[in-house]
Coordinates of C-alpha atoms and ligand atoms in Angstrom, one line a residue:
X1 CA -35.3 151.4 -42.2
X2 CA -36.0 152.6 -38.4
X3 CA -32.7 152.4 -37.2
X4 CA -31.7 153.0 -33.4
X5 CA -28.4 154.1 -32.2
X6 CA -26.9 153.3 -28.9
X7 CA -24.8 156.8 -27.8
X8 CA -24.8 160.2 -29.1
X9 CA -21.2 161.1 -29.2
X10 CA -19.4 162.2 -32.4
X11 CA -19.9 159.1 -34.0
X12 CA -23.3 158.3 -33.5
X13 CA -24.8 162.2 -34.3
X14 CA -22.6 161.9 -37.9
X15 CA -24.4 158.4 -38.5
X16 CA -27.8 159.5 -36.9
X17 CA -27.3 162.8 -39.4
X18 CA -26.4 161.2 -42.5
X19 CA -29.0 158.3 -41.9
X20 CA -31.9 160.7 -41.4
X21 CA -30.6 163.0 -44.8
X22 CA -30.8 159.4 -46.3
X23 CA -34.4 159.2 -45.6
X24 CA -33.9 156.4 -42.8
X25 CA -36.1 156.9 -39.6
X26 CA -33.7 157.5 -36.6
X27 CA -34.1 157.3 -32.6
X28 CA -30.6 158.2 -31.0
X29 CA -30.1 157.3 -27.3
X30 CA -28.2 158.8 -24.8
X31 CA -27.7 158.7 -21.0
X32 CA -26.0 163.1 -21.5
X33 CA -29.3 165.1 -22.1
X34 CA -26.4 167.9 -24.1
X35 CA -25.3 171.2 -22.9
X36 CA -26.8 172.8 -20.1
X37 CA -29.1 176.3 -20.8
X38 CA -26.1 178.2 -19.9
X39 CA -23.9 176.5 -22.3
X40 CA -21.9 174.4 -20.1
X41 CA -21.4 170.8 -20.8
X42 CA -20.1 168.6 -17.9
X43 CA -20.4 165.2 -20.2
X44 CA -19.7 163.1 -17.3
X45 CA -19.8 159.8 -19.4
X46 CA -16.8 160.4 -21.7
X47 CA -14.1 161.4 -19.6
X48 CA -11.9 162.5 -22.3
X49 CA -14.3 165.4 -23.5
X50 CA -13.0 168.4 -21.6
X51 CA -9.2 166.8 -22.7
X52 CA -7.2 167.3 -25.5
X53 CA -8.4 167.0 -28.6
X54 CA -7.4 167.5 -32.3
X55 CA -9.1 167.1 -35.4
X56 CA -7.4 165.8 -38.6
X57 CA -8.5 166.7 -42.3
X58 CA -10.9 163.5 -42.8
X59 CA -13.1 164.9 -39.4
X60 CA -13.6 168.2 -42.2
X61 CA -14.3 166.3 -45.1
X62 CA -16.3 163.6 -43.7
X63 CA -18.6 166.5 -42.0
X64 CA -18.6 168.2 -45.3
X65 CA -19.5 165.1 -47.4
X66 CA -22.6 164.2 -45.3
X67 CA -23.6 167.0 -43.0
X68 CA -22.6 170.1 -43.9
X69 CA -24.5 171.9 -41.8
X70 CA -22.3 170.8 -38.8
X71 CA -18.9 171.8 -40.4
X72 CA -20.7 175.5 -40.9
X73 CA -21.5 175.5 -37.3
X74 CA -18.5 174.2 -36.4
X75 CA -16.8 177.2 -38.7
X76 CA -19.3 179.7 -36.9
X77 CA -18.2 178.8 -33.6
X78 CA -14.4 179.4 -34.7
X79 CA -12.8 176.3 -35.6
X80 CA -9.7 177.0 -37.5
X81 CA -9.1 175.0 -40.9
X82 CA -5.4 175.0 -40.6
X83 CA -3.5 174.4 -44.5
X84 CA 0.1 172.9 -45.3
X85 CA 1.6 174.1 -48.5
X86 CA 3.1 170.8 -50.8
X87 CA 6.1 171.1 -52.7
X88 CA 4.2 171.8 -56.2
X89 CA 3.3 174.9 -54.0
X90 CA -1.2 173.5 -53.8
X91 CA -2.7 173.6 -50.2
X92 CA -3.9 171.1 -48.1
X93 CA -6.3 170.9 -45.3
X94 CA -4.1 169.5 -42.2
X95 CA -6.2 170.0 -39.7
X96 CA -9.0 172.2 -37.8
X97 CA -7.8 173.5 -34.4
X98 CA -10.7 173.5 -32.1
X99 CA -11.9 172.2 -28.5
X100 CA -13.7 168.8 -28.7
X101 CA -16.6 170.9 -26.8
X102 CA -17.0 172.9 -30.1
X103 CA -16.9 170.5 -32.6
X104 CA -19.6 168.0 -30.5
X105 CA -21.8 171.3 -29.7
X106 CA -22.0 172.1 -33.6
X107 CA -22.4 168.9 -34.7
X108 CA -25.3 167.1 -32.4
X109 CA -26.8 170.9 -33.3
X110 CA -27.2 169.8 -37.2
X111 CA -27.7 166.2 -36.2
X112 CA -30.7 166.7 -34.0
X113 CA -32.0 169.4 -36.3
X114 CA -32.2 167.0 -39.5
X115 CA -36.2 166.2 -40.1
X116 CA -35.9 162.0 -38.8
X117 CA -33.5 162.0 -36.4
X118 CA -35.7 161.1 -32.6
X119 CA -33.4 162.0 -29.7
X120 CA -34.5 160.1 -26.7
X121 CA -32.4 160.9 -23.2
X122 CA -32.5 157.9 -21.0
X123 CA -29.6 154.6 -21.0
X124 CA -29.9 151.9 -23.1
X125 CA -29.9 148.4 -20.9
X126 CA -29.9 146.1 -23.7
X127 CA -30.6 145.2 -27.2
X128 CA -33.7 143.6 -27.8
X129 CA -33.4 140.5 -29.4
X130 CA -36.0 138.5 -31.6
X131 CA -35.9 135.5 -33.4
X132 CA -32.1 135.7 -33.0
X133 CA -31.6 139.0 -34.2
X134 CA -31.7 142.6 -32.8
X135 CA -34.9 144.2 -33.1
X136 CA -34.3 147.4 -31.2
X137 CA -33.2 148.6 -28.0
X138 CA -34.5 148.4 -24.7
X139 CA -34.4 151.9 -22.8
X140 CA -35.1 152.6 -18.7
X141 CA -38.0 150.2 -19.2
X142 CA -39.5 150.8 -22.5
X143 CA -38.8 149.9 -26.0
X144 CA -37.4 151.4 -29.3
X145 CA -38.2 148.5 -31.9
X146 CA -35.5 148.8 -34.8
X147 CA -34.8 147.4 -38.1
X148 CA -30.6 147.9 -37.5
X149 CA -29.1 148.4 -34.2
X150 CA -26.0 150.6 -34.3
X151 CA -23.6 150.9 -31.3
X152 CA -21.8 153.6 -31.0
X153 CA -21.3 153.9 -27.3
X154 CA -17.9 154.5 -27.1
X155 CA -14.8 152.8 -25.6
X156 CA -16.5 151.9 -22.8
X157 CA -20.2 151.1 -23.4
X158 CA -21.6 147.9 -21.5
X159 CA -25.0 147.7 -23.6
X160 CA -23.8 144.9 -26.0
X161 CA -21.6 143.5 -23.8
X162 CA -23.4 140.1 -23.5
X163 CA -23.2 139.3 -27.5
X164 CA -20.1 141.3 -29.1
X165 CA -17.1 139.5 -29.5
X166 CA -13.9 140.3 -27.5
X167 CA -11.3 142.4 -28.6
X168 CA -8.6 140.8 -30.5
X169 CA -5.9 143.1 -30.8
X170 CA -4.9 145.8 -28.6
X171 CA -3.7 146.4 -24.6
X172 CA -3.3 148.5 -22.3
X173 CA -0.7 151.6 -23.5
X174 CA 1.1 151.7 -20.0
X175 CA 0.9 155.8 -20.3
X176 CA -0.9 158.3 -18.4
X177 CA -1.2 161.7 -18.5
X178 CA -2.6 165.1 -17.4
X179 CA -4.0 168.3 -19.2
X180 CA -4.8 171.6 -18.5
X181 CA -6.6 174.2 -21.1
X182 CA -5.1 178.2 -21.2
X183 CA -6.4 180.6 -23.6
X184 CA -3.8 183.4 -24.9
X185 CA -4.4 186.5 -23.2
X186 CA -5.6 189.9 -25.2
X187 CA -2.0 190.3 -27.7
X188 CA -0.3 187.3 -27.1
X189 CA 0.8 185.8 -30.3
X190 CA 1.4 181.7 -30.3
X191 CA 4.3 180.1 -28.7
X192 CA 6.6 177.7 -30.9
X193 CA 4.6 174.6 -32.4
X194 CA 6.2 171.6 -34.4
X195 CA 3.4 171.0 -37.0
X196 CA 0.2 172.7 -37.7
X197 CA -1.9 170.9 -35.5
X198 CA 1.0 170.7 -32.3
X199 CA 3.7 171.7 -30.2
X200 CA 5.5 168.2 -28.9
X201 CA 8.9 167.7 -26.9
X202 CA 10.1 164.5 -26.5
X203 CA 12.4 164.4 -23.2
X204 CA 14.1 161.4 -21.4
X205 CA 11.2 159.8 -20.0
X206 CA 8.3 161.6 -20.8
X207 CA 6.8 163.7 -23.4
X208 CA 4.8 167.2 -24.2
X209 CA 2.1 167.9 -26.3
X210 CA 0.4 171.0 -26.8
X211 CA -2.6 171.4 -28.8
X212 CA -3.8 174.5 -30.1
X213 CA -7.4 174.9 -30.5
X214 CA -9.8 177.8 -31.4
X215 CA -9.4 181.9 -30.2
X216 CA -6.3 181.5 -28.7
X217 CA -7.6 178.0 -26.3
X218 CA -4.6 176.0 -25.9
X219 CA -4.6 172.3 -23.9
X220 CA -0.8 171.0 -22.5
X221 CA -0.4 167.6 -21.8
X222 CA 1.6 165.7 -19.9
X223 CA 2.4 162.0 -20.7
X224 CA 4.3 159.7 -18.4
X225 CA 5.3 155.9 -18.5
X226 CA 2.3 154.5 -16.1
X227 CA 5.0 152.9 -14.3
X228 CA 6.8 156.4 -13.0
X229 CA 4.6 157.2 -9.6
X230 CA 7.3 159.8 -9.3
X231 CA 5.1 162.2 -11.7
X232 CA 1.7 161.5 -10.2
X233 CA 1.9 164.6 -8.3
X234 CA 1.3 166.5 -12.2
X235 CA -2.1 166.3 -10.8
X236 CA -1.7 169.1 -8.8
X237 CA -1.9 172.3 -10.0
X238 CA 0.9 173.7 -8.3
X239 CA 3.5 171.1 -9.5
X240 CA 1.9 171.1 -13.6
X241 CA 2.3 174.4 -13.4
X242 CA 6.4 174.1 -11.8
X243 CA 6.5 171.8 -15.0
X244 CA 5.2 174.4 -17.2
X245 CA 8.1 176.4 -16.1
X246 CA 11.1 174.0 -16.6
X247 CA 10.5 173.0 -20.0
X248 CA 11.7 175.3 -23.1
X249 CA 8.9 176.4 -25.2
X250 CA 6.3 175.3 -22.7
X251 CA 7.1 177.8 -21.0
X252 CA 6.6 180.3 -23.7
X253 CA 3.1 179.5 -23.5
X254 CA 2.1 178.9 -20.3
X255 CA 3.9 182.0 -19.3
X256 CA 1.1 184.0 -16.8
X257 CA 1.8 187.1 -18.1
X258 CA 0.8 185.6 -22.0
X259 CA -1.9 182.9 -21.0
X260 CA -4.5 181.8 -18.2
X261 CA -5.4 178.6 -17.5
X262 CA -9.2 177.9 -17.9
X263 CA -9.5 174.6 -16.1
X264 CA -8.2 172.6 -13.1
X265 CA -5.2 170.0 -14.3
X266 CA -7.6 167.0 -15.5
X267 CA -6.2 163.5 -14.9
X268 CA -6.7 161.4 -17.2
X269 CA -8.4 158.1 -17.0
X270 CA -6.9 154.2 -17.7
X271 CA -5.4 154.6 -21.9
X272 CA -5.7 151.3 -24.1
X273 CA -5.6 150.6 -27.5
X274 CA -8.4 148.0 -28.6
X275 CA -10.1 146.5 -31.3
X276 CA -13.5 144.9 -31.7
X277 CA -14.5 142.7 -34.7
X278 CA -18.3 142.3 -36.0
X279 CA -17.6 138.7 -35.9
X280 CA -17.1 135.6 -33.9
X281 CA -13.9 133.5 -34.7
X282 CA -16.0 131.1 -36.0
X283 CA -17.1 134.0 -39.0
X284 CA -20.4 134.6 -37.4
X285 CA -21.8 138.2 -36.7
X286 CA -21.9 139.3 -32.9
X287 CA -25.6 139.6 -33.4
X288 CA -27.3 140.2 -36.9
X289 CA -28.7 143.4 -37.0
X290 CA -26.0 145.2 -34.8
X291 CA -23.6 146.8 -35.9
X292 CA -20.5 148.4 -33.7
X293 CA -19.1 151.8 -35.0
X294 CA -16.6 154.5 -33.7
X295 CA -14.5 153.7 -30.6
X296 CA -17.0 150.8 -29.9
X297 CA -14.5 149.0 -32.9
X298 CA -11.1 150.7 -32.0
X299 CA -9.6 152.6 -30.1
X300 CA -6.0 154.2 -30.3
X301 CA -3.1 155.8 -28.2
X302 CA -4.7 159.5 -27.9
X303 CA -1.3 161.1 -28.3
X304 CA -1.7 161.2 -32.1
X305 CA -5.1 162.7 -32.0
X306 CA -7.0 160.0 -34.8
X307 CA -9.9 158.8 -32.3
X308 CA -12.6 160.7 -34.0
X309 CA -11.1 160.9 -37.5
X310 CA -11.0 156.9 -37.1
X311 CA -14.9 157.3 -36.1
X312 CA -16.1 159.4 -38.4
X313 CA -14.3 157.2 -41.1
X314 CA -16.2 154.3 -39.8
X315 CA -19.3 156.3 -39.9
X316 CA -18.9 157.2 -43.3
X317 CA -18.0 153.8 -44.7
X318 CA -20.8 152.4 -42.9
X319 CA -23.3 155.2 -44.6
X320 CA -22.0 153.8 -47.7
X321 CA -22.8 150.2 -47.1
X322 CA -26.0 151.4 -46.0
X323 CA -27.0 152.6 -49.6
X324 CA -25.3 150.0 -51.4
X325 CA -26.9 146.9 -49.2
X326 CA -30.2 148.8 -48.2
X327 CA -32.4 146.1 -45.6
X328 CA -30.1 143.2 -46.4
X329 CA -28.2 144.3 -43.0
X330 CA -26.1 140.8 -42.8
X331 CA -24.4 141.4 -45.8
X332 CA -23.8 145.3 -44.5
X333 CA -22.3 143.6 -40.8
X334 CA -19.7 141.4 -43.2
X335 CA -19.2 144.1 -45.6
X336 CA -18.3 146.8 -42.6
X337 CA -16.2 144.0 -40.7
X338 CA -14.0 143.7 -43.8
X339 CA -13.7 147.1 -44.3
X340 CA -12.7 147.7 -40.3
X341 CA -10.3 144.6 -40.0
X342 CA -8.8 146.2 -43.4
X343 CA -9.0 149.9 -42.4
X344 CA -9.3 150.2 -37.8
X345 CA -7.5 147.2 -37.0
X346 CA -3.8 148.3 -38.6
X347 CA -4.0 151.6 -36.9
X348 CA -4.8 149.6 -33.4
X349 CA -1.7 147.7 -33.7
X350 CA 0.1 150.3 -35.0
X351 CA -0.1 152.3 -32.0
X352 CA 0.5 149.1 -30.0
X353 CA 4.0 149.0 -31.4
X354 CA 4.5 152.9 -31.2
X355 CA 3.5 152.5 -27.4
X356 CA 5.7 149.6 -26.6
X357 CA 8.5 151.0 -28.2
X358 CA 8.1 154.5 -26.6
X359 CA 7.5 152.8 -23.2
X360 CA 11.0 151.3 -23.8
X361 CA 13.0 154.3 -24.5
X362 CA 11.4 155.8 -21.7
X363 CA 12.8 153.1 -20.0
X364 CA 16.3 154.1 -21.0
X365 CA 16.1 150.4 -23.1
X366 CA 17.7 151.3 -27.1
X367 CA 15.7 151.4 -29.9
X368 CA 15.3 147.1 -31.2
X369 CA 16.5 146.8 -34.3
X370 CA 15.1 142.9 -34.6
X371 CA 11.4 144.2 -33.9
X372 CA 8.9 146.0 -35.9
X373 CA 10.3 149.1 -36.1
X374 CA 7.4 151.5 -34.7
X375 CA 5.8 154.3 -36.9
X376 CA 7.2 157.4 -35.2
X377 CA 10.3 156.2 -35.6
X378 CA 10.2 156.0 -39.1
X379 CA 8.9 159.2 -39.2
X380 CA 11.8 160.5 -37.4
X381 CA 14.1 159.1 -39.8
X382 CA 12.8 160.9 -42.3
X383 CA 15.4 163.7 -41.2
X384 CA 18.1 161.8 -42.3
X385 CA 16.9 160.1 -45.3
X386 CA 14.6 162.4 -47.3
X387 CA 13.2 159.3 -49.6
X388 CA 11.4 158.3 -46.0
X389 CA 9.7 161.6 -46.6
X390 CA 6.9 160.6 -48.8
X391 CA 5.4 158.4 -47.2
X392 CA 5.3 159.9 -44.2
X393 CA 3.1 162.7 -45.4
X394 CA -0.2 160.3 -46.3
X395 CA 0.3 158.6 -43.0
X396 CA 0.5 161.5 -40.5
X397 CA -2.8 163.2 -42.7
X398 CA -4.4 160.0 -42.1
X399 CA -5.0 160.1 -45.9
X400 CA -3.3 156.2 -45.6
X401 CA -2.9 153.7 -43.5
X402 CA 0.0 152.9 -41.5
X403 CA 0.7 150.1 -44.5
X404 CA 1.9 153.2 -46.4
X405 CA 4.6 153.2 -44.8
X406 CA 5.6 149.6 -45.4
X407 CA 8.2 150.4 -48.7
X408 CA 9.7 152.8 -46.6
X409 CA 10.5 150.7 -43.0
X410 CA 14.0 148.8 -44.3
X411 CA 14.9 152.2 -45.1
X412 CA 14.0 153.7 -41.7
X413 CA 15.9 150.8 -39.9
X414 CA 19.4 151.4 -41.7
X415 CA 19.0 155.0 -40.3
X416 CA 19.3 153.1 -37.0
X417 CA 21.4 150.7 -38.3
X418 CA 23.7 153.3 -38.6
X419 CA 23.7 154.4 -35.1
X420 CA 21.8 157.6 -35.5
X421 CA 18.9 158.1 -32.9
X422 CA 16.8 161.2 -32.6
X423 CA 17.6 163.7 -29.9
X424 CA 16.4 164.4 -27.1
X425 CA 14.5 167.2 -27.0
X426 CA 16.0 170.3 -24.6
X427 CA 14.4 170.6 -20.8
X428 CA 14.6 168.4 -17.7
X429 CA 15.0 164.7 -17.5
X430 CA 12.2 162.3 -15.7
X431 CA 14.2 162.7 -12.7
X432 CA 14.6 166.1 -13.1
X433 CA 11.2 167.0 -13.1
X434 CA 10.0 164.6 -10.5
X435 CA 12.4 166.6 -8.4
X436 CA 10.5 170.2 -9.6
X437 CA 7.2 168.0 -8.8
X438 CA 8.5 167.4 -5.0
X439 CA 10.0 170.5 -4.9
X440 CA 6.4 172.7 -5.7
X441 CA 4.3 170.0 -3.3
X442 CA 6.3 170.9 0.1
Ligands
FAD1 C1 -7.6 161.3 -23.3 C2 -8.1 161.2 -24.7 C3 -7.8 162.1 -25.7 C4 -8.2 162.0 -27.0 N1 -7.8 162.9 -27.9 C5 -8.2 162.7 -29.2 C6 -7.8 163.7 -30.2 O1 -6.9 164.5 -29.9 N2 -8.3 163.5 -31.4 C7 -9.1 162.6 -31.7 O2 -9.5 162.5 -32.9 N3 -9.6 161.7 -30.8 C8 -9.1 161.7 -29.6 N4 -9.6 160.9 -28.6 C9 -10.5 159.8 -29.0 C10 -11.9 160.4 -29.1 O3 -12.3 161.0 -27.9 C11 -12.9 159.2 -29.4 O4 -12.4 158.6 -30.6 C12 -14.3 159.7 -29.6 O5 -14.9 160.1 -28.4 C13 -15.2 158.5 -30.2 O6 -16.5 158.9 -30.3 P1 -17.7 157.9 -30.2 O7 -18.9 158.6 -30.5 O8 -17.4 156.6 -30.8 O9 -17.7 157.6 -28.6 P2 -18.0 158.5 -27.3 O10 -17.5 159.9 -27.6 O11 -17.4 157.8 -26.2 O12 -19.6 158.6 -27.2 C14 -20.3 157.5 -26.8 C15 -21.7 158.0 -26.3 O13 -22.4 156.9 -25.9 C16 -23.2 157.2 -24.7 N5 -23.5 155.9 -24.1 C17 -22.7 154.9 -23.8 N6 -23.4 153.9 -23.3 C18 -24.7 154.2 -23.3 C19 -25.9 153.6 -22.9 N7 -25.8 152.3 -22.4 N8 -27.0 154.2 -23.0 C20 -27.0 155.5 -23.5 N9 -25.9 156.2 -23.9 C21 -24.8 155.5 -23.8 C22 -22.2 158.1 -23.9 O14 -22.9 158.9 -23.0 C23 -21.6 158.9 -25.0 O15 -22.3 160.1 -25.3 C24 -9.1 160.9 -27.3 C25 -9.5 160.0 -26.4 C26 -9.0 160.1 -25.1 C27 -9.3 159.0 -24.1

């Protein structure tokens, strides 16, 4: 089949890769020509790129499963594979600890380098459309004709905006946040981290998350209620770095004399969980012969870190259906939306509940015992009740959905039945640090 994909992020470089290895005739548009000759990569259509980012186990083994050649330039560039040890004492994959500037730069490197993947720089306008169904893509004026039209333009590309359906599950999170990158100087060993793939604190009314990435690069961010203009001054430099200061274990890292900070404090943009079916309500596809993929379908809460492992899952299924339905691309657009309403939509409305709750403890508001009880919270519980335990490893690995922790909610909710609530974590309260963020702006 030619096939042309709208958007060259993570998403649509795995699909353009693993299309072309499948013998499929690609052209991949994007508006970002890549990095610059000196290496640099501004990216200026995907705000999040310079942000925060980690990679779960399913990134590795999806890359490994259809383009290996990315996950080796991804290793050669010095992502970490980071390994839990199980109980029966085996090792798994947890997670690879790397800047999302690394993992794009090795992967659209093996994507563009696969024999039948076209790269074309230049904005898609529209899909062409013929005889009712899309028949390519229309490009600054000229034309890419196309057997199946992928999008995979992200969470905010406009180019199928007149036919896809609207988003029916989702919102706006209410959070916002800041982040800043450091790099470990020469010596200095890690600070504290929680997991293998973080470092959180959960304080009253806001939380830390630090993720460490490859060589010793390090991202903080800061995450607010949207509602709390007392924090917006985080923005500045002078006050995230007062912040850095007044919280334990933050410190630790951000100390100067054991880390330098390697870019400004980077706002981040408006946070929103969505998700996009194939289809009408009426059962119909958006267009036949298009096909949404990546964070075009869903999009999630970032503070868990599963936007591209939810992609790249996507991607993969969809590779799948390619082989199994071959040119018979209505039956792949029903077979995918099945899969995604099955497989992206729970995790959507899973961090919907995880946001509202944590918007309400923010809010000083106790945890609601009547609700659905949110996902972190039964994770939580899992210090108190072990049996909560086993479930919880499948669905923070992303090896599960968030239904795999169905058997264990009723449990989770007599732990706060019972009055017990997870602590606070140690360092200053909201209104403590909006004070240190007045107090370093005068
Ligand atoms: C603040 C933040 C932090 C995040 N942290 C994490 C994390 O820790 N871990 C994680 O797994 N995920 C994280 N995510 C999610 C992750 O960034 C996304 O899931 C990922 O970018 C999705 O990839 P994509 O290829 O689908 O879309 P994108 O990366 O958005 O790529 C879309 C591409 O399409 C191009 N494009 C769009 N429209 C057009 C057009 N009309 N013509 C030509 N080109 C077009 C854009 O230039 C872009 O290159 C985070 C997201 C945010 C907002």
């Amino acid at each position: 089949m030619r096939v042309g994909i709208i958007g060259a992020g993570p998403t649509g470089l795995f699909l353009a890769g693993g299309l072309a290895r499948r013998g499929h005739a690609v052209t991949v548009v994007d508006r970002d020509t890549g990095p610059g000759a000196d290496g640099r990569w501004p990216r200026r259509g995907v705000m999040q790129f310079h942000h925060a980012h980690a990679f779960r186990a399913p990134c590795r083994t999806a890359l490994e499963a259809e383009l290996p050649g990315a996950a080796a330039r991804w290793d050669e560039a010095g992502a970490e594979p980071t390994f839990v040890t199980l109980p029966d004492g085996s090792r798994r994959l947890m997670t690879v600890l790397s800047r999302r500037e690394t993992f794009e730069t090795a992967l659209r490197a093996a994507a563009l380098a696969e024999p039948g993947v076209d790269f074309r720089p230049g904005h898609v306008d529209a899909v062409l459309v013929e005889d009712g169904r899309a028949a390519g893509l229309a490009v600054d004026g000229t034309t890419v004709a196309a057997d199946l039209v992928l999008d995979a333009a992200g969470r905010s590309g406009r180019a199928t905006a007149a036919v896809r359906p609207a988003p029916t599950a989702g919102g706006d999170c209410g959070i916002a946040y800041v982040d800043r990158q450091y790099q470990l100087r020469p010596g200095a060993g890690p600070g504290p981290l929680t997991n293998p793939m973080a470092w959180q604190a959960d304080l009253d009314g806001y939380q830390v998350i630090l993720f460490p990435h490859e060589r010793g690069i390090f991202s903080v961010v800061l995450l607010r209620p949207t509602a709390t203009r007392a924090l917006l001054g985080l923005r500045h430099a002078a006050a995230f770095e007062a912040a850095c200061r007044a919280v334990p274990g933050l410190d630790t890292w951000t100390d100067p004399e054991r880390s330098r900070p390697l870019t400004d404090v980077l706002p981040g943009g408006r946070l929103f969980n969505h998700y996009r079916p194939q289809t009408h309500p009426d059962g119909r596809l958006a267009l036949p012969g298009l096909v949404l993929v990546g964070d075009a379908v869903g999009t999630t809460t970032p503070n868990f870190g599963r936007g591209v492992t939810l992609s790249l899952l996507q991607a993969q299924q969809l590779l799948a259906l390619v082989d199994e339905h071959g040119r018979d691309v209505d039956a792949l657009g029903h077979a995918f939306d099945a899969w995604c309403d099955a497989r992206v939509r729970p995790w959507v409305e899973d961090h919907a509940v995880m946001d509202d709750g944590l918007r309400r403890r923010w809010r000083g508001e106790d945890v609601d015992l009547d609700g659905p009880l949110p996902s972190d919270l039964v994770m939580a519980a899992a210090a108190v009740d072990p049996a909560i335990g086993a479930a919880v490893g499948p669905y923070a690995a992303m090896l599960a959905g968030p239904e795999v922790l169905d058997p264990v909610r009723e449990r989770a909710r007599a732990v706060y039945a019972s009055g017990w609530r997870p602590a606070f974590d140690e360092g200053p309260d909201a209104a403590e640090l909006a004070a240190v963020v007045a107090g370093a702006l005068t």
